[in-house]
């Protein structure tokens, strides 16, 4: 028993802190946001593989912001409001651009169901990463959430923060992967019915447009905050 307690004391975070972070992360990931909406649009447009590759890019974005937050660099987004607002605006414009491309007929683009180019996986990954990096709310989330579960008495605050952030990322990736797999099942049905391609593009564009609105609606409040 004493041996088990001594091993538990060596863990970066307590079991209670880990459980609290997992529960919080689960509650947050189930609320639709720009990342989820983007992944849904990719999965519906090109299938499960495209959605999972995009999810890989999104996950890397989480890792970047989590490390920045734990190193204290993300505080700049709080200290310099115009930088936060600028990144919000860039993210909204980026998703709006993707929505416009989805609605625009008569040209090949990443949203087409047929004939994806060989470099599409790289492009999908890059777009998933860009979408997440242009949502600075991720950095603010880590900057405000992780300290709630860091125990100064255990020491190694940076290691605790990285561990807690990793738990959040694992939960987010797992839940979004399930969503991608479910949404991706629609792609073959759409591809088998050419008449549905118009609706596929409308669904994709609408989801991306909704993601842009989720970001854009927060900009005025932040600017006047």
PDB file of C-alpha atoms in Angstrom, residues 28-144:
ATOM      1  CA  UNK A  28     -15.956  21.512 -23.734  1.00  0.00           C
ATOM      2  CA  UNK A  29     -15.402  19.308 -26.788  1.00  0.00           C
ATOM      3  CA  UNK A  30     -19.098  18.409 -26.951  1.00  0.00           C
ATOM      4  CA  UNK A  31     -19.987  22.073 -27.490  1.00  0.00           C
ATOM      5  CA  UNK A  32     -19.847  22.747 -31.270  1.00  0.00           C
ATOM      6  CA  UNK A  33     -17.150  25.240 -32.204  1.00  0.00           C
ATOM      7  CA  UNK A  34     -15.131  26.250 -35.287  1.00  0.00           C
ATOM      8  CA  UNK A  35     -12.868  23.200 -35.094  1.00  0.00           C
ATOM      9  CA  UNK A  36     -15.698  20.683 -34.853  1.00  0.00           C
ATOM     10  CA  UNK A  37     -17.662  22.383 -37.597  1.00  0.00           C
ATOM     11  CA  UNK A  38     -14.596  22.445 -39.850  1.00  0.00           C
ATOM     12  CA  UNK A  39     -13.931  18.746 -39.266  1.00  0.00           C
ATOM     13  CA  UNK A  40     -17.569  17.920 -39.964  1.00  0.00           C
ATOM     14  CA  UNK A  41     -17.420  19.790 -43.258  1.00  0.00           C
ATOM     15  CA  UNK A  42     -14.248  17.996 -44.334  1.00  0.00           C
ATOM     16  CA  UNK A  43     -15.585  14.580 -43.394  1.00  0.00           C
ATOM     17  CA  UNK A  44     -18.862  15.103 -45.225  1.00  0.00           C
ATOM     18  CA  UNK A  45     -17.095  16.520 -48.274  1.00  0.00           C
ATOM     19  CA  UNK A  46     -14.315  13.939 -48.703  1.00  0.00           C
ATOM     20  CA  UNK A  47     -14.906  11.120 -46.259  1.00  0.00           C
ATOM     21  CA  UNK A  48     -13.378   9.723 -43.107  1.00  0.00           C
ATOM     22  CA  UNK A  49      -9.742   9.745 -44.219  1.00  0.00           C
ATOM     23  CA  UNK A  50      -9.879  13.435 -45.074  1.00  0.00           C
ATOM     24  CA  UNK A  51     -11.545  14.182 -41.761  1.00  0.00           C
ATOM     25  CA  UNK A  52      -8.943  12.245 -39.791  1.00  0.00           C
ATOM     26  CA  UNK A  53      -6.045  13.918 -41.636  1.00  0.00           C
ATOM     27  CA  UNK A  54      -7.626  17.314 -40.924  1.00  0.00           C
ATOM     28  CA  UNK A  55      -8.018  16.259 -37.290  1.00  0.00           C
ATOM     29  CA  UNK A  56      -4.276  15.568 -37.179  1.00  0.00           C
ATOM     30  CA  UNK A  57      -3.614  19.171 -38.184  1.00  0.00           C
ATOM     31  CA  UNK A  58      -6.107  20.434 -35.622  1.00  0.00           C
ATOM     32  CA  UNK A  59      -4.440  18.324 -32.918  1.00  0.00           C
ATOM     33  CA  UNK A  60      -1.030  19.805 -33.784  1.00  0.00           C
ATOM     34  CA  UNK A  61      -2.542  23.259 -33.387  1.00  0.00           C
ATOM     35  CA  UNK A  62      -3.708  22.290 -29.894  1.00  0.00           C
ATOM     36  CA  UNK A  63      -0.221  21.048 -29.049  1.00  0.00           C
ATOM     37  CA  UNK A  64       1.353  24.332 -30.206  1.00  0.00           C
ATOM     38  CA  UNK A  65      -1.022  26.482 -28.176  1.00  0.00           C
ATOM     39  CA  UNK A  66      -0.785  24.206 -25.140  1.00  0.00           C
ATOM     40  CA  UNK A  67       3.009  24.447 -25.102  1.00  0.00           C
ATOM     41  CA  UNK A  68       2.893  28.208 -25.620  1.00  0.00           C
ATOM     42  CA  UNK A  69       0.441  28.593 -22.760  1.00  0.00           C
ATOM     43  CA  UNK A  70       2.522  26.477 -20.418  1.00  0.00           C
ATOM     44  CA  UNK A  71       5.653  28.432 -21.315  1.00  0.00           C
ATOM     45  CA  UNK A  72       3.799  31.635 -20.486  1.00  0.00           C
ATOM     46  CA  UNK A  73       3.961  33.070 -24.002  1.00  0.00           C
ATOM     47  CA  UNK A  74       0.216  32.933 -24.569  1.00  0.00           C
ATOM     48  CA  UNK A  75      -0.214  35.688 -21.972  1.00  0.00           C
ATOM     49  CA  UNK A  76       0.599  38.075 -24.826  1.00  0.00           C
ATOM     50  CA  UNK A  77      -2.836  37.355 -26.293  1.00  0.00           C
ATOM     51  CA  UNK A  78      -4.348  38.678 -23.077  1.00  0.00           C
ATOM     52  CA  UNK A  79      -1.926  41.576 -22.575  1.00  0.00           C
ATOM     53  CA  UNK A  80      -2.246  42.775 -26.187  1.00  0.00           C
ATOM     54  CA  UNK A  81      -5.998  42.793 -26.996  1.00  0.00           C
ATOM     55  CA  UNK A  82      -5.547  43.924 -30.596  1.00  0.00           C
ATOM     56  CA  UNK A  83      -3.472  40.809 -31.325  1.00  0.00           C
ATOM     57  CA  UNK A  84      -6.265  38.586 -30.041  1.00  0.00           C
ATOM     58  CA  UNK A  85      -8.826  40.527 -32.088  1.00  0.00           C
ATOM     59  CA  UNK A  86      -6.635  40.359 -35.184  1.00  0.00           C
ATOM     60  CA  UNK A  87      -6.229  36.596 -34.962  1.00  0.00           C
ATOM     61  CA  UNK A  88      -9.964  36.194 -34.371  1.00  0.00           C
ATOM     62  CA  UNK A  89     -10.692  38.241 -37.482  1.00  0.00           C
ATOM     63  CA  UNK A  90      -8.159  36.265 -39.522  1.00  0.00           C
ATOM     64  CA  UNK A  91      -9.716  32.989 -38.405  1.00  0.00           C
ATOM     65  CA  UNK A  92     -13.215  34.152 -39.291  1.00  0.00           C
ATOM     66  CA  UNK A  93     -12.084  35.346 -42.718  1.00  0.00           C
ATOM     67  CA  UNK A  94     -10.246  32.083 -43.368  1.00  0.00           C
ATOM     68  CA  UNK A  95     -13.315  29.948 -42.625  1.00  0.00           C
ATOM     69  CA  UNK A  96     -15.498  32.339 -44.631  1.00  0.00           C
ATOM     70  CA  UNK A  97     -13.110  31.920 -47.575  1.00  0.00           C
ATOM     71  CA  UNK A  98     -13.371  28.131 -47.318  1.00  0.00           C
ATOM     72  CA  UNK A  99     -17.169  28.414 -47.192  1.00  0.00           C
ATOM     73  CA  UNK A 100     -17.142  30.577 -50.335  1.00  0.00           C
ATOM     74  CA  UNK A 101     -14.972  28.009 -52.116  1.00  0.00           C
ATOM     75  CA  UNK A 102     -17.397  25.271 -51.142  1.00  0.00           C
ATOM     76  CA  UNK A 103     -20.353  27.173 -52.605  1.00  0.00           C
ATOM     77  CA  UNK A 104     -18.487  28.272 -55.724  1.00  0.00           C
ATOM     78  CA  UNK A 105     -19.313  25.924 -58.621  1.00  0.00           C
ATOM     79  CA  UNK A 106     -17.276  24.989 -61.675  1.00  0.00           C
ATOM     80  CA  UNK A 107     -13.777  24.452 -60.259  1.00  0.00           C
ATOM     81  CA  UNK A 108     -11.760  21.778 -58.486  1.00  0.00           C
ATOM     82  CA  UNK A 109     -11.078  22.434 -54.835  1.00  0.00           C
ATOM     83  CA  UNK A 110     -10.421  20.538 -51.588  1.00  0.00           C
ATOM     84  CA  UNK A 111     -14.141  20.005 -51.029  1.00  0.00           C
ATOM     85  CA  UNK A 112     -14.782  17.896 -54.106  1.00  0.00           C
ATOM     86  CA  UNK A 113     -15.660  14.254 -53.561  1.00  0.00           C
ATOM     87  CA  UNK A 114     -13.945  13.033 -56.717  1.00  0.00           C
ATOM     88  CA  UNK A 115     -10.334  12.904 -57.879  1.00  0.00           C
ATOM     89  CA  UNK A 116      -8.446  14.297 -54.885  1.00  0.00           C
ATOM     90  CA  UNK A 117      -4.823  15.143 -55.860  1.00  0.00           C
ATOM     91  CA  UNK A 118      -1.918  13.163 -54.383  1.00  0.00           C
ATOM     92  CA  UNK A 119      -0.884  16.059 -52.178  1.00  0.00           C
ATOM     93  CA  UNK A 120      -4.361  16.391 -50.718  1.00  0.00           C
ATOM     94  CA  UNK A 121      -3.354  14.789 -47.396  1.00  0.00           C
ATOM     95  CA  UNK A 122      -0.682  17.438 -46.841  1.00  0.00           C
ATOM     96  CA  UNK A 123      -3.098  20.161 -47.821  1.00  0.00           C
ATOM     97  CA  UNK A 124      -5.822  18.813 -45.542  1.00  0.00           C
ATOM     98  CA  UNK A 125      -3.391  18.605 -42.622  1.00  0.00           C
ATOM     99  CA  UNK A 126      -2.205  22.155 -43.262  1.00  0.00           C
ATOM    100  CA  UNK A 127      -5.756  23.472 -43.442  1.00  0.00           C
ATOM    101  CA  UNK A 128      -6.677  21.741 -40.171  1.00  0.00           C
ATOM    102  CA  UNK A 129      -3.607  23.251 -38.497  1.00  0.00           C
ATOM    103  CA  UNK A 130      -4.328  26.714 -39.902  1.00  0.00           C
ATOM    104  CA  UNK A 131      -7.954  26.617 -38.814  1.00  0.00           C
ATOM    105  CA  UNK A 132      -6.966  25.870 -35.227  1.00  0.00           C
ATOM    106  CA  UNK A 133      -4.044  28.312 -35.075  1.00  0.00           C
ATOM    107  CA  UNK A 134      -6.322  31.091 -36.314  1.00  0.00           C
ATOM    108  CA  UNK A 135      -8.579  30.432 -33.333  1.00  0.00           C
ATOM    109  CA  UNK A 136      -6.609  32.000 -30.442  1.00  0.00           C
ATOM    110  CA  UNK A 137      -9.392  30.986 -28.084  1.00  0.00           C
ATOM    111  CA  UNK A 138      -7.475  27.710 -27.784  1.00  0.00           C
ATOM    112  CA  UNK A 139      -4.518  29.522 -26.224  1.00  0.00           C
ATOM    113  CA  UNK A 140      -6.786  31.438 -23.842  1.00  0.00           C
ATOM    114  CA  UNK A 141      -8.442  28.158 -22.857  1.00  0.00           C
ATOM    115  CA  UNK A 142      -5.135  26.639 -21.832  1.00  0.00           C
ATOM    116  CA  UNK A 143      -3.959  29.811 -20.146  1.00  0.00           C
ATOM    117  CA  UNK A 144      -7.068  29.992 -17.938  1.00  0.00           C
TER     118      UNK A 144
END
